[in-house]
PDB file of C-alpha atoms and ligand atoms in Angstrom:
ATOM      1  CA  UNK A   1     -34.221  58.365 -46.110  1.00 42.00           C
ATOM      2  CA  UNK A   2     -32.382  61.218 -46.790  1.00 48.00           C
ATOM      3  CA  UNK A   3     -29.189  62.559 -44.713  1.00 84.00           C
ATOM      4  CA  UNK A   4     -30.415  64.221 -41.778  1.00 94.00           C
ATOM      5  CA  UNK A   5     -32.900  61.465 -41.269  1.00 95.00           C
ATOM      6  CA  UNK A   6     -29.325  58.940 -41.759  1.00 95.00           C
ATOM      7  CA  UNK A   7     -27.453  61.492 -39.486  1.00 96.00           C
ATOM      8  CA  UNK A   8     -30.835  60.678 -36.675  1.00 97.00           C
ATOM      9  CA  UNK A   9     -30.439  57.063 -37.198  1.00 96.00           C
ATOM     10  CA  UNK A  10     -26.505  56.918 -36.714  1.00 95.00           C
ATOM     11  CA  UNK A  11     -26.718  59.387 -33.617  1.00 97.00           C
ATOM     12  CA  UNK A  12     -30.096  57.315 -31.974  1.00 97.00           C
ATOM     13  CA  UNK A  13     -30.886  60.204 -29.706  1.00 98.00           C
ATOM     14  CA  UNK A  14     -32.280  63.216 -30.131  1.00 98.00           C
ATOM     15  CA  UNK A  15     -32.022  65.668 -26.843  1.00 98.00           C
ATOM     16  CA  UNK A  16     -35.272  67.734 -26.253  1.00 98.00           C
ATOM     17  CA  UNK A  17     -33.973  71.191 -24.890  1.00 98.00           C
ATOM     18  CA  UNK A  18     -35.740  73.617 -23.205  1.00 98.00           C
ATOM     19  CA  UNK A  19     -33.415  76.365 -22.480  1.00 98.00           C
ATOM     20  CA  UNK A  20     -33.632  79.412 -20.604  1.00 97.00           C
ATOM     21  CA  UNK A  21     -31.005  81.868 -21.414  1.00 98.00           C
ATOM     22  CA  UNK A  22     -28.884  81.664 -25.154  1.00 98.00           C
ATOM     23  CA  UNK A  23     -25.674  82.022 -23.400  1.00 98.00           C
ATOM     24  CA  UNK A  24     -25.821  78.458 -21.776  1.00 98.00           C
ATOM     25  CA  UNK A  25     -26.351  77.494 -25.590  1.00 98.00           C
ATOM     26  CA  UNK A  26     -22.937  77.194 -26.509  1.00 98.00           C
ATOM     27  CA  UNK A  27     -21.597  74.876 -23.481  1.00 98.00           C
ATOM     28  CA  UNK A  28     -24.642  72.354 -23.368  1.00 98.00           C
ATOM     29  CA  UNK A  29     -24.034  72.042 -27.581  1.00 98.00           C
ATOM     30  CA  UNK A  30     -20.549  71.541 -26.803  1.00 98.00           C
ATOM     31  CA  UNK A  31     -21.534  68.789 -23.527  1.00 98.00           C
ATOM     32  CA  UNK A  32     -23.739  67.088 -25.913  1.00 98.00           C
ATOM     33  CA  UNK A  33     -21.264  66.568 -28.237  1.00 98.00           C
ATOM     34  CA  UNK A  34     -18.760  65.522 -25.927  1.00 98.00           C
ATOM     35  CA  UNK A  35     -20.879  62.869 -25.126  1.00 98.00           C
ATOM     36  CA  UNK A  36     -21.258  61.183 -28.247  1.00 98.00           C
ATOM     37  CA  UNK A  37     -25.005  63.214 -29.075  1.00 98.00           C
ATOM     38  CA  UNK A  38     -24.251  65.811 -31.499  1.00 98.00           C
ATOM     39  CA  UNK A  39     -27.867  66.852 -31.859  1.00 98.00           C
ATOM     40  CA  UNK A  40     -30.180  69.137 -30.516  1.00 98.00           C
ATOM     41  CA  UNK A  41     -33.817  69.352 -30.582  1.00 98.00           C
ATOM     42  CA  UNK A  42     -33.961  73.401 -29.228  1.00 98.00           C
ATOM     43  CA  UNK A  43     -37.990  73.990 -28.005  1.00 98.00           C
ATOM     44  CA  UNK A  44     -39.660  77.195 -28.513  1.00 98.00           C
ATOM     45  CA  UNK A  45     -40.962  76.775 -25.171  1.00 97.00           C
ATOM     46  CA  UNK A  46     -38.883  79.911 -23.942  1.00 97.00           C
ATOM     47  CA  UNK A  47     -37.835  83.164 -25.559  1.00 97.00           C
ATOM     48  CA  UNK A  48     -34.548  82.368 -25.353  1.00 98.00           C
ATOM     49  CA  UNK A  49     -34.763  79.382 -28.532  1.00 98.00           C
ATOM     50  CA  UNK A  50     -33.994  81.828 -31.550  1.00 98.00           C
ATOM     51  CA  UNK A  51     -30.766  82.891 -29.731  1.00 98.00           C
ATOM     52  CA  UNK A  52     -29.939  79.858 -28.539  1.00 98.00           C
ATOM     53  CA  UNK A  53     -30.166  78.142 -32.138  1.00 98.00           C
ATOM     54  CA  UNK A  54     -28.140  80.818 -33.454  1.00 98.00           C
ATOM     55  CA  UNK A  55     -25.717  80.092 -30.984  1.00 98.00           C
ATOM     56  CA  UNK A  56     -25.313  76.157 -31.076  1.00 98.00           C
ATOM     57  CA  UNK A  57     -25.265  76.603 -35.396  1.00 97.00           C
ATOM     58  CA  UNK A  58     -22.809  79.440 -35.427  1.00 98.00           C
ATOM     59  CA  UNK A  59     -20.542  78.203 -33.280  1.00 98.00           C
ATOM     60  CA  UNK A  60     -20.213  74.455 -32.573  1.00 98.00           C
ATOM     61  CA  UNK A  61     -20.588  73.189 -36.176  1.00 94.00           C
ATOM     62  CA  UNK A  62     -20.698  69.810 -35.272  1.00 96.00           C
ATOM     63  CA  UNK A  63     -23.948  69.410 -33.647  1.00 97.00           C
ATOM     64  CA  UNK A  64     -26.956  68.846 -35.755  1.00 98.00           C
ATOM     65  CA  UNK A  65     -29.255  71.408 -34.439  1.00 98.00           C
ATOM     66  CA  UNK A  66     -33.192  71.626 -34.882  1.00 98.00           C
ATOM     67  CA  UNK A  67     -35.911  73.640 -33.604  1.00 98.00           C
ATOM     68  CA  UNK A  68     -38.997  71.853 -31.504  1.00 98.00           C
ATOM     69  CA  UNK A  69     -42.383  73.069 -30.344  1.00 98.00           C
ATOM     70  CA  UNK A  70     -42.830  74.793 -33.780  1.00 98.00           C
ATOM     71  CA  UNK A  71     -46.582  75.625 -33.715  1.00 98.00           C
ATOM     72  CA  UNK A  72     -46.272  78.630 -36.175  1.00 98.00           C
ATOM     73  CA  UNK A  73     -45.060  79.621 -39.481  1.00 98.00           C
ATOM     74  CA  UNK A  74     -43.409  82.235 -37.838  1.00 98.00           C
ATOM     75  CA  UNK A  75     -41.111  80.001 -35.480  1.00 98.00           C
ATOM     76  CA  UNK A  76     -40.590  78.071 -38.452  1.00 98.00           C
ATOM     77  CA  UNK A  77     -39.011  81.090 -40.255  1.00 98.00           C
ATOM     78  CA  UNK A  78     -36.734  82.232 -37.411  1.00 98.00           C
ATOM     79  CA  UNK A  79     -35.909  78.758 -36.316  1.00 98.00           C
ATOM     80  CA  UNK A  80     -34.511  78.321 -39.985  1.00 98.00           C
ATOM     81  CA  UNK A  81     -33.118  81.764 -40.074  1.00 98.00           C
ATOM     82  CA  UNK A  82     -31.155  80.913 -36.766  1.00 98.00           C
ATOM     83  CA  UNK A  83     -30.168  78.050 -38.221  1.00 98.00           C
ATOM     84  CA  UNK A  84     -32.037  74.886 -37.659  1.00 98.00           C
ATOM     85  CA  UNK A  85     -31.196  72.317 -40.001  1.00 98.00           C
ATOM     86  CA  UNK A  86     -34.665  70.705 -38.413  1.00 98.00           C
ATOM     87  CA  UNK A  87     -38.537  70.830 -37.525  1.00 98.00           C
ATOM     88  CA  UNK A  88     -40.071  69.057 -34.915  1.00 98.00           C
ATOM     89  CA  UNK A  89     -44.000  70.165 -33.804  1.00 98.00           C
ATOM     90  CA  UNK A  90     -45.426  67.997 -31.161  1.00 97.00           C
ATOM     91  CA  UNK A  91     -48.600  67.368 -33.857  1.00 98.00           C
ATOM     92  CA  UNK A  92     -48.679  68.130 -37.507  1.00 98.00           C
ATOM     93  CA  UNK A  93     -50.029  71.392 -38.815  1.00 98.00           C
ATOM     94  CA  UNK A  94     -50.704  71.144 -42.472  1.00 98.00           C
ATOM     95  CA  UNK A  95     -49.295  75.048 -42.675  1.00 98.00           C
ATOM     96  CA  UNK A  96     -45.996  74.359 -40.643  1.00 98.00           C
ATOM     97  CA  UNK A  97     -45.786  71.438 -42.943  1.00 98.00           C
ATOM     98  CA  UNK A  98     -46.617  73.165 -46.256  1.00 98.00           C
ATOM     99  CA  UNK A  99     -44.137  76.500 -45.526  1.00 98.00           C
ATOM    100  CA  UNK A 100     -41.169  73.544 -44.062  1.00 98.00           C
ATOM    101  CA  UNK A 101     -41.735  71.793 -47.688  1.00 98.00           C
ATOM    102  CA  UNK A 102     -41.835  74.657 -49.447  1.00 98.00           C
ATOM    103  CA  UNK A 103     -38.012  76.181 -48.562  1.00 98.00           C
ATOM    104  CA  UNK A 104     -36.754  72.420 -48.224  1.00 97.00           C
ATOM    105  CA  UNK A 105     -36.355  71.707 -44.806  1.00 97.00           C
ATOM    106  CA  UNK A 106     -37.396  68.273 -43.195  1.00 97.00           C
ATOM    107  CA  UNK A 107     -40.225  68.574 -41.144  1.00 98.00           C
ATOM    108  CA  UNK A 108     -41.038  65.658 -38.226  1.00 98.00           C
ATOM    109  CA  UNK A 109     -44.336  66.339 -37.226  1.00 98.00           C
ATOM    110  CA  UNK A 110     -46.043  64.570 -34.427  1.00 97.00           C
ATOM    111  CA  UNK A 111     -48.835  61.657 -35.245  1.00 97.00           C
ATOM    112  CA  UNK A 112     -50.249  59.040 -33.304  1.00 95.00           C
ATOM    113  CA  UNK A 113     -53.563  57.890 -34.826  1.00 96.00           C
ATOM    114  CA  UNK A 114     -53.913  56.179 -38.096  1.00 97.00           C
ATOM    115  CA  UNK A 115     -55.512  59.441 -39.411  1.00 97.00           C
ATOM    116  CA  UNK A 116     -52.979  61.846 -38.359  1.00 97.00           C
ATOM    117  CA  UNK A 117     -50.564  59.301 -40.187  1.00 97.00           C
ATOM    118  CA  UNK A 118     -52.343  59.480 -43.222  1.00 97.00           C
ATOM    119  CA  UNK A 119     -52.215  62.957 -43.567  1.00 98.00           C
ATOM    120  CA  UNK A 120     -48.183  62.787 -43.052  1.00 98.00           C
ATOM    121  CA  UNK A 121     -48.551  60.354 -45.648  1.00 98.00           C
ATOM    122  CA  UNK A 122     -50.278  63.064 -48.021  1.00 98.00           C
ATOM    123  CA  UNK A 123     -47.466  65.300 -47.529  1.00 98.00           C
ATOM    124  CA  UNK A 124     -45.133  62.912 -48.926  1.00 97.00           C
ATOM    125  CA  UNK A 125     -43.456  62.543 -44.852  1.00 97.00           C
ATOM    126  CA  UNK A 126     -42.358  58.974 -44.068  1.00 94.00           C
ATOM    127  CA  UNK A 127     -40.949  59.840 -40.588  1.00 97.00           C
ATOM    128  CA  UNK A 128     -42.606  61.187 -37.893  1.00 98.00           C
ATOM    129  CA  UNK A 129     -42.768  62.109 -34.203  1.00 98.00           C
ATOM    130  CA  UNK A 130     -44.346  59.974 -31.802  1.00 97.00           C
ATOM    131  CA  UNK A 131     -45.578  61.471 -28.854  1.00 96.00           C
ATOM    132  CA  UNK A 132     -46.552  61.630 -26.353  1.00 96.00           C
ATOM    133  CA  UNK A 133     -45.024  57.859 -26.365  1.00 96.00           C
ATOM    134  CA  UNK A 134     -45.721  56.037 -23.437  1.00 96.00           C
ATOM    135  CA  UNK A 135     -48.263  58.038 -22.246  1.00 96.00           C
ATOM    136  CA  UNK A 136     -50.173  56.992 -25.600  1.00 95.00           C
ATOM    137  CA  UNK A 137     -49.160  53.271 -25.604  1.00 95.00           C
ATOM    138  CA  UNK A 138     -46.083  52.661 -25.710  1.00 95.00           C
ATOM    139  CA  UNK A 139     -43.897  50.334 -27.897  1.00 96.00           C
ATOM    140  CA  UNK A 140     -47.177  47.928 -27.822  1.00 96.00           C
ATOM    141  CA  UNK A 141     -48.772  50.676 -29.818  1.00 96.00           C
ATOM    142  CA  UNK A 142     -46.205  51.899 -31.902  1.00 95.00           C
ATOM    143  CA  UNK A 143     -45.753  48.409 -33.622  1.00 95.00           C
ATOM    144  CA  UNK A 144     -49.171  48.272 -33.967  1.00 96.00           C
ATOM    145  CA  UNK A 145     -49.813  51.220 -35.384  1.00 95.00           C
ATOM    146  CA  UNK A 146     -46.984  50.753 -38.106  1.00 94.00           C
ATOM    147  CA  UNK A 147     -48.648  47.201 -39.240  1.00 95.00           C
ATOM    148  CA  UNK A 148     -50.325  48.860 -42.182  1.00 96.00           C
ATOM    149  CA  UNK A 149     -47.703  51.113 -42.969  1.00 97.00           C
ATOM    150  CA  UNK A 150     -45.020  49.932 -44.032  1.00 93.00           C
ATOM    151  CA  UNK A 151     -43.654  52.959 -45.355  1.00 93.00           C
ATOM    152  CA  UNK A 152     -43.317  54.986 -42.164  1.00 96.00           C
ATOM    153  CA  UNK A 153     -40.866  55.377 -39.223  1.00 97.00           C
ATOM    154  CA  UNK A 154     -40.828  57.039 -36.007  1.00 98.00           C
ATOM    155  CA  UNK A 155     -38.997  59.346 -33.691  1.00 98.00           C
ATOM    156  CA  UNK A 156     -40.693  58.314 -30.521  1.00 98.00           C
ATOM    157  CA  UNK A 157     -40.424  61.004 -27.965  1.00 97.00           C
ATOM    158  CA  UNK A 158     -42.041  61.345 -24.447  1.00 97.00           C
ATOM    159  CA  UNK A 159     -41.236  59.393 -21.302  1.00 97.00           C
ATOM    160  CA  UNK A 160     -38.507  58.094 -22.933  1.00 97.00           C
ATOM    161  CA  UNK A 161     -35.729  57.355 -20.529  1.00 95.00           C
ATOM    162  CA  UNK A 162     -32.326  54.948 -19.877  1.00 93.00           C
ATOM    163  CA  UNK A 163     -34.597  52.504 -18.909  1.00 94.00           C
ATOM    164  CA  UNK A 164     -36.667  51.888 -22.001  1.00 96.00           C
ATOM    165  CA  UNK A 165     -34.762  53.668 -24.809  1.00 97.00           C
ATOM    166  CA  UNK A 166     -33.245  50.212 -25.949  1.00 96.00           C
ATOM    167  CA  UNK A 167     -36.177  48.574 -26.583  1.00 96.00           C
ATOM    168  CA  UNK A 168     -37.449  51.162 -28.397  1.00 97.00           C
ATOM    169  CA  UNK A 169     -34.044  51.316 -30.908  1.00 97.00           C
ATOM    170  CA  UNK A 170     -34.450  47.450 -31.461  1.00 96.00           C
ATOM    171  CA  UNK A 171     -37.572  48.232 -33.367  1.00 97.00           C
ATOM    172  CA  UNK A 172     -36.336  48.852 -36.706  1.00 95.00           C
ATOM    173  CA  UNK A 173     -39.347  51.356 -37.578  1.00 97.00           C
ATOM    174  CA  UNK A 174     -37.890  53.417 -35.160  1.00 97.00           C
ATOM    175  CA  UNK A 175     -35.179  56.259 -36.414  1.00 97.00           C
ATOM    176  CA  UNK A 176     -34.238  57.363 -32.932  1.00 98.00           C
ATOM    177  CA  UNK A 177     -35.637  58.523 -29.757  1.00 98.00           C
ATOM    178  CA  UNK A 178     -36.237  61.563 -28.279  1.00 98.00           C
ATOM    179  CA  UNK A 179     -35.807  62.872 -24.467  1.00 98.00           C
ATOM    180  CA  UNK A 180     -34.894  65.771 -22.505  1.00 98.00           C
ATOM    181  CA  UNK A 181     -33.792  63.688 -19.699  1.00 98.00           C
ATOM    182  CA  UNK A 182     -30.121  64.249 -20.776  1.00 98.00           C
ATOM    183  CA  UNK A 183     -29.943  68.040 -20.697  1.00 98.00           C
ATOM    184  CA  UNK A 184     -33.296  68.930 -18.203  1.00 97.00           C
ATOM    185  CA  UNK A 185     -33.466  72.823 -17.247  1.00 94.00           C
ATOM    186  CA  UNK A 186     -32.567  71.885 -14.330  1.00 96.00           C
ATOM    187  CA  UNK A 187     -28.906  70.276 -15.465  1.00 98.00           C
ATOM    188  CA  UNK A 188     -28.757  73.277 -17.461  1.00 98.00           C
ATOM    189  CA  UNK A 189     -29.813  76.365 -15.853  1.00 97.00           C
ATOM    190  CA  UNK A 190     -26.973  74.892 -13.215  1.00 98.00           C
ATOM    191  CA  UNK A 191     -24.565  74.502 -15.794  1.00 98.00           C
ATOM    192  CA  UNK A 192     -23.722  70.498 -15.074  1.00 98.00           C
ATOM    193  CA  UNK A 193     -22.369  70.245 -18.107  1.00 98.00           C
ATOM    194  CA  UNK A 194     -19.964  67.483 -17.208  1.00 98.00           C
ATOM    195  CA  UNK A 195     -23.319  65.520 -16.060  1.00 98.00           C
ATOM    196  CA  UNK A 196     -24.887  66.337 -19.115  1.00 98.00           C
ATOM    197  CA  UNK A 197     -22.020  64.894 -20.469  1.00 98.00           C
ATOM    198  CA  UNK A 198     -21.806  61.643 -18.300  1.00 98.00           C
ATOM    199  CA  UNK A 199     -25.799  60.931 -19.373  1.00 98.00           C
ATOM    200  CA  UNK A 200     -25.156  61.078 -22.888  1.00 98.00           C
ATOM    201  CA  UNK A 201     -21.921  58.726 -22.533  1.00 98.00           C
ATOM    202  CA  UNK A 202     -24.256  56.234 -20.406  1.00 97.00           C
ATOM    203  CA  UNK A 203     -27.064  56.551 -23.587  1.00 98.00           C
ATOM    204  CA  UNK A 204     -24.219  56.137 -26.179  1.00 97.00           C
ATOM    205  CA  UNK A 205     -23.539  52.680 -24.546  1.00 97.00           C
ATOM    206  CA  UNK A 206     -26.847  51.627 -24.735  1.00 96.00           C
ATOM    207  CA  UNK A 207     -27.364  52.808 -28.658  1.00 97.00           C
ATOM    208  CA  UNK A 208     -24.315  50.634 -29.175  1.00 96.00           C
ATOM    209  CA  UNK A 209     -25.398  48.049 -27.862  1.00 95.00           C
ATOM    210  CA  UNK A 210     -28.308  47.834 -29.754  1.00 94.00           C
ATOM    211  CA  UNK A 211     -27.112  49.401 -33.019  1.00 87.00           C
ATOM    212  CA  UNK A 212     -23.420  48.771 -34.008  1.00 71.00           C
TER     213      UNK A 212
HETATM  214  C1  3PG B   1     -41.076  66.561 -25.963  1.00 65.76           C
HETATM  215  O1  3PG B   1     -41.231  67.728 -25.890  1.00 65.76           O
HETATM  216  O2  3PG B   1     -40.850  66.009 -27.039  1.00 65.76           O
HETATM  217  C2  3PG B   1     -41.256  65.803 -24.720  1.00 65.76           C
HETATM  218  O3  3PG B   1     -41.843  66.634 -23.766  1.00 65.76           O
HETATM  219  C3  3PG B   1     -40.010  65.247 -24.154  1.00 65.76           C
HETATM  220  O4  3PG B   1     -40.496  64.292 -23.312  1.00 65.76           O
HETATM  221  P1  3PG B   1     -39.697  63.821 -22.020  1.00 65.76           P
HETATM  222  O5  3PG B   1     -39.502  65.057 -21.183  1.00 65.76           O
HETATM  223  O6  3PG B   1     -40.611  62.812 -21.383  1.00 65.76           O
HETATM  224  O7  3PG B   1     -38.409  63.234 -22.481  1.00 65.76           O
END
């Protein structure tokens, strides 16, 4: 693995964001952090992602920030050009991948079927998105589906919550989760950012305890 997939492992987490206005950008990086999550997986499910990338990079440069929901080449460029060190697309678009490769940034597509796997696998990717994850089976299916290969890991993501991220990071296939239940719009868009805060410190304790 290289380092940002290293920096994933060693953080465990990896908060989906879906943010509504850049300028909350800055103090939910910041919450994050102060939790013990230094990472940020920004969506380009609103208009407000390219700012709000720019925002988290420029100015709290400890966070490891990426962009998700990248459907396009064109996200892909201004997520990088705002500064994502990462891309996440919920499945894998041989384009997305192909332009990601091309300027040397890791690219985490989602896969869930054996086929979708072994195109990652063409491309040379070794660690993938998961997701939807429980809604598509689970850890039951996870560890089945990595059985024949042995060269892959995951970044489950969806439905992921306090309640079952621990069995998920006792796999060791698995890199680190993914969830937005530690920054939701709602937490955000009404600036809890001590609560955001508080989550992450309750998910850090369970990583640890798992992972130490
Ligand atoms: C994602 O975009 O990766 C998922 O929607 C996050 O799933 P969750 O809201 O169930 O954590």
């Amino acid at each position: 693995m290289n380092n940002i997939y290293d920096t994933l492992y060693q953080i465990g987490m990896v908060p989906v964001i879906k943010i509504d206005d850049a300028k909350d950008a800055i103090p939910l990086a910041k919450a994050l952090c102060d939790g013990g999550i230094p990472c940020a997986e920004v969506t380009f499910r609103t208009d407000a992602a390219y700012q709000a990338i720019k925002n988290m990079s420029e100015n709290v440069p400890e966070i490891l920030v990426g962009a998700g929901t990248v459907l396009s080449i064109e996200q892909a460029k201004l997520a990088i050009e705002a500064g994502a060190k990462f891309i996440v697309s919920p499945g894998l678009n041989p384009e997305v991948v192909k332009y990601c490769q091309s300027v040397n940034v890791p690219i985490l597509p989602g896969c869930i079927t054996p086929t979708e796997i072994e195109l990652a696998l063409s491309f040379g990717l070794n660690v993938l998105k998961f997701f939807p994850a429980e809604q598509a089976g689970g850890l039951d299916f996870t560890k089945a589906v990595c059985a024949p290969y042995t060269q892959i890991k995951f970044i489950p993501t969806g439905g992921i919550s306090e309640k079952n991220l621990e069995e998920y990071l006792k796999f060791d296939k698995i890199v680190a989760c993914g969830g937005s239940y530690m920054a939701t719009t709602d937490l955000i868009n009404n600036g809890k950012w001590d609560e955001v805060t508080e989550i992450c410190k309750k998910t850090v304790e369970k990583i640890k305890k798992v992972r130490n």
